[in-house]
Amino acid sequence: MYQLVDASFEIDGKQILHPTNLLFPKGKVTTLLGHNGCGKSTLVKLLSRQNIPTAGTVLFNEKAVNLLSHQEFALNVAYLPQHPPITDGVTVRELVCFGRFPWKGAFGRYSKQDYQRVDDAIEKVGLTLFSDRFVATLSGGERQRAWVAMLLAQQSQCILLDEPTSALDVAHQYELLTLIRELNQTLGLTVIMVLHDVNMAAKFSDHLIALHSGEVIAQGAPESLMNQDTLQQIYGMELALFPHPETGQPISYIP
């Protein structure tokens, strides 16, 4: 679905992302890992067309993303930035309705089917009872669910999430990532997201991509990256691992 071909990005002569070649698996959850400033958010912004590559190409379904119209891109890709816009005075249902905008345009009228899509999206994230609540009055976890509902209403093939759990406590992080994983599996969504917690990433992802200083240094299935040498490369510090007592999945910790 998504592919980078020698794509790079620089600002004021400083290389933020070195020439990169990547292929993101369709219908899977891919998570970008790495320390702050390693290029994770830059990479997501290239995928979401927030940034234009300095060199190279970003492809979506084998077509350069810059050649897609705004509407065509929005019908295929939904993007949630690290800091979503302020939603004062907007209800959950109104926010989720914004997800139907690419299908109707500025002066299009929403049909019964559009509103049904909105209600279905709200139900999928478990916020039906909160439909008429102002988004600003919700808890952090509930707000993130509302934004995910908006992405679902957009009916895109792929969703991009830049640090969706950054403002959430551990319980709400787990809840949100469980929801995203369920949506991936039940709807066949392709998910590409940025996370800081390597254990959460390993648990909820099919594919991990690790960056360091603007370069991809490791990628593959979670079990292939969850070892001391690779984690040392990614984070520049010693991390130990132990197997989960029930699943056997490696879990990292600071010794």
C-alpha positions as semicolon CSV with decimal commas, in nm:
position;residue;x (nm);y (nm);z (nm)
1;M;0,000;0,000;0,000
2;Y;0,257;0,261;0,117
3;Q;0,611;0,261;-0,013
4;L;0,908;0,494;0,027
5;V;1,159;0,501;-0,257
6;D;1,482;0,678;-0,159
7;A;1,266;0,932;0,029
8;S;1,451;1,185;0,245
9;F;1,371;1,508;0,425
10;E;1,586;1,797;0,539
11;I;1,534;2,139;0,698
12;D;1,782;2,423;0,652
13;G;2,040;2,179;0,522
14;K;2,000;1,943;0,819
15;Q;1,909;1,587;0,723
16;I;1,610;1,482;0,937
17;L;1,540;1,162;0,743
18;H;1,812;1,000;0,534
19;P;1,725;0,834;0,200
20;T;1,485;0,558;0,300
21;N;1,329;0,262;0,125
22;L;1,033;0,103;0,302
23;L;0,728;-0,107;0,222
24;F;0,436;-0,099;0,466
25;P;0,232;-0,422;0,472
26;K;-0,135;-0,381;0,376
27;G;-0,399;-0,471;0,635
28;K;-0,141;-0,483;0,916
29;V;-0,048;-0,265;1,214
30;T;0,297;-0,112;1,168
31;T;0,455;0,087;1,451
32;L;0,747;0,329;1,428
33;L;0,985;0,323;1,724
34;G;1,284;0,523;1,839
35;H;1,404;0,797;2,070
36;N;1,284;1,157;2,044
37;G;1,409;1,330;1,730
38;C;1,493;1,007;1,545
39;G;1,260;1,083;1,252
40;K;0,939;0,896;1,346
41;S;0,701;1,191;1,322
42;T;0,883;1,321;1,014
43;L;0,820;0,989;0,844
44;V;0,449;0,994;0,934
45;K;0,422;1,351;0,805
46;L;0,569;1,239;0,472
47;L;0,309;0,962;0,454
48;S;0,029;1,205;0,542
49;R;0,150;1,472;0,296
50;Q;0,210;1,721;0,577
51;N;0,570;1,732;0,454
52;I;0,704;1,690;0,101
53;P;1,018;1,475;0,054
54;T;1,333;1,671;-0,019
55;A;1,426;1,387;-0,254
56;G;1,281;1,053;-0,350
57;T;0,916;0,948;-0,362
58;V;0,632;0,841;-0,134
59;L;0,393;0,604;-0,309
60;F;0,040;0,500;-0,218
61;N;-0,097;0,207;-0,417
62;E;0,200;0,256;-0,654
63;K;0,110;0,620;-0,722
64;A;0,306;0,920;-0,594
65;V;0,105;1,076;-0,312
66;N;0,168;1,427;-0,445
67;L;-0,018;1,332;-0,765
68;L;-0,336;1,239;-0,577
69;S;-0,606;1,505;-0,545
70;H;-0,694;1,618;-0,192
71;Q;-1,022;1,431;-0,212
72;E;-0,869;1,113;-0,354
73;F;-0,607;1,111;-0,081
74;A;-0,862;1,175;0,195
75;L;-1,083;0,893;0,069
76;N;-0,789;0,654;0,109
77;V;-0,591;0,787;0,405
78;A;-0,704;0,929;0,740
79;Y;-0,450;1,107;0,962
80;L;-0,456;1,194;1,333
81;P;-0,170;1,431;1,428
82;Q;0,008;1,424;1,761
83;H;-0,178;1,737;1,871
84;P;-0,532;1,739;1,724
85;P;-0,711;2,075;1,680
86;I;-0,897;2,226;1,976
87;T;-1,260;2,111;1,980
88;D;-1,431;2,364;2,210
89;G;-1,805;2,376;2,148
90;V;-1,804;2,063;1,929
91;T;-2,002;1,753;2,026
92;V;-1,880;1,400;1,964
93;R;-2,133;1,352;1,682
94;E;-2,034;1,682;1,518
95;L;-1,666;1,587;1,536
96;V;-1,727;1,246;1,382
97;C;-1,937;1,409;1,107
98;F;-1,620;1,588;0,992
99;G;-1,499;1,247;0,879
100;R;-1,766;1,247;0,608
101;F;-1,639;1,575;0,460
102;P;-1,423;1,415;0,185
103;W;-1,731;1,235;0,058
104;K;-1,947;1,548;0,035
105;G;-1,729;1,859;0,002
106;A;-1,797;2,203;0,148
107;F;-2,151;2,243;0,013
108;G;-2,262;1,880;-0,004
109;R;-2,551;1,764;0,206
110;Y;-2,522;1,467;0,435
111;S;-2,763;1,185;0,358
112;K;-2,922;0,936;0,595
113;Q;-2,645;0,698;0,494
114;D;-2,379;0,950;0,598
115;Y;-2,537;0,994;0,940
116;Q;-2,566;0,617;0,973
117;R;-2,193;0,588;0,901
118;V;-2,130;0,844;1,175
119;D;-2,347;0,661;1,427
120;D;-2,185;0,328;1,336
121;A;-1,838;0,476;1,390
122;I;-1,939;0,617;1,729
123;E;-2,081;0,279;1,827
124;K;-1,763;0,096;1,720
125;V;-1,554;0,304;1,962
126;G;-1,807;0,268;2,244
127;L;-1,918;0,632;2,268
128;T;-2,286;0,607;2,171
129;L;-2,396;0,735;2,513
130;F;-2,161;1,034;2,470
131;S;-2,278;1,140;2,121
132;D;-2,421;1,472;2,240
133;R;-2,146;1,549;2,490
134;F;-1,894;1,820;2,410
135;V;-1,560;1,665;2,320
136;A;-1,381;1,904;2,555
137;T;-1,570;1,755;2,854
138;L;-1,452;1,398;2,787
139;S;-1,159;1,225;2,951
140;G;-0,836;1,190;2,754
141;G;-0,911;0,832;2,658
142;E;-1,265;0,917;2,551
143;R;-1,142;1,210;2,341
144;Q;-0,897;0,984;2,157
145;R;-1,181;0,738;2,092
146;A;-1,387;1,024;1,945
147;W;-1,102;1,114;1,708
148;V;-1,066;0,750;1,606
149;A;-1,441;0,744;1,535
150;M;-1,394;1,043;1,305
151;L;-1,123;0,849;1,117
152;L;-1,357;0,550;1,088
153;A;-1,637;0,767;0,950
154;Q;-1,395;0,875;0,678
155;Q;-1,395;0,513;0,554
156;S;-1,031;0,522;0,450
157;Q;-0,823;0,213;0,379
158;C;-0,537;0,336;0,594
159;I;-0,511;0,537;0,916
160;L;-0,199;0,721;1,033
161;L;-0,162;0,794;1,405
162;D;0,119;1,010;1,543
163;E;0,169;0,922;1,910
164;P;-0,201;0,855;1,983
165;T;-0,126;0,748;2,342
166;S;0,112;1,030;2,443
167;A;-0,134;1,207;2,677
168;L;-0,290;0,892;2,823
169;D;-0,221;0,694;3,139
170;V;-0,125;0,327;3,107
171;A;-0,482;0,197;3,144
172;H;-0,615;0,427;2,871
173;Q;-0,316;0,351;2,648
174;Y;-0,400;-0,017;2,669
175;E;-0,769;0,051;2,608
176;L;-0,703;0,265;2,300
177;L;-0,451;0,028;2,146
178;T;-0,685;-0,265;2,206
179;L;-0,953;-0,073;2,017
180;I;-0,717;0,008;1,728
181;R;-0,610;-0,356;1,705
182;E;-0,974;-0,473;1,702
183;L;-1,059;-0,227;1,424
184;N;-0,758;-0,344;1,225
185;Q;-0,865;-0,706;1,254
186;T;-1,240;-0,664;1,204
187;L;-1,232;-0,398;0,930
188;G;-0,905;-0,491;0,761
189;L;-0,764;-0,142;0,821
190;T;-0,399;-0,070;0,754
191;V;-0,262;0,115;1,058
192;I;0,068;0,302;1,073
193;M;0,142;0,467;1,407
194;V;0,415;0,615;1,623
195;L;0,457;0,484;1,979
196;H;0,719;0,534;2,249
197;D;0,642;0,227;2,458
198;V;0,822;-0,067;2,298
199;N;0,626;-0,321;2,503
200;M;0,291;-0,178;2,389
201;A;0,421;-0,165;2,032
202;A;0,531;-0,528;2,042
203;K;0,198;-0,642;2,185
204;F;-0,031;-0,460;1,942
205;S;0,169;-0,456;1,616
206;D;0,240;-0,695;1,331
207;H;0,545;-0,507;1,209
208;L;0,793;-0,275;1,382
209;I;1,022;-0,019;1,221
210;A;1,297;0,128;1,438
211;L;1,470;0,455;1,355
212;H;1,782;0,620;1,493
213;S;1,919;0,958;1,383
214;G;1,695;0,964;1,076
215;E;1,779;0,615;0,953
216;V;1,596;0,284;0,968
217;I;1,816;0,054;1,177
218;A;1,585;-0,245;1,222
219;Q;1,247;-0,371;1,110
220;G;1,044;-0,690;1,123
221;A;0,803;-0,885;1,338
222;P;0,800;-0,779;1,707
223;E;0,973;-1,097;1,824
224;S;1,267;-1,028;1,591
225;L;1,332;-0,684;1,744
226;M;1,270;-0,770;2,108
227;N;1,624;-0,865;2,198
228;Q;1,891;-0,684;2,400
229;D;2,124;-0,601;2,111
230;T;1,852;-0,445;1,894
231;L;1,697;-0,252;2,182
232;Q;2,043;-0,119;2,272
233;Q;2,079;0,003;1,913
234;I;1,738;0,170;1,915
235;Y;1,745;0,342;2,253
236;G;2,117;0,370;2,327
237;M;2,081;0,210;2,671
238;E;2,083;-0,134;2,822
239;L;1,743;-0,298;2,852
240;A;1,680;-0,643;2,993
241;L;1,397;-0,878;2,895
242;F;1,185;-1,145;3,057
243;P;0,911;-1,366;2,908
244;H;0,546;-1,291;2,983
245;P;0,436;-1,566;3,228
246;E;0,135;-1,661;3,014
247;T;0,217;-1,575;2,651
248;G;0,595;-1,603;2,659
249;Q;0,618;-1,268;2,475
250;P;0,943;-1,082;2,560
251;I;0,892;-0,778;2,785
252;S;1,166;-0,518;2,823
253;Y;1,259;-0,327;3,138
254;I;1,541;-0,113;3,274
255;P;1,763;-0,336;3,490
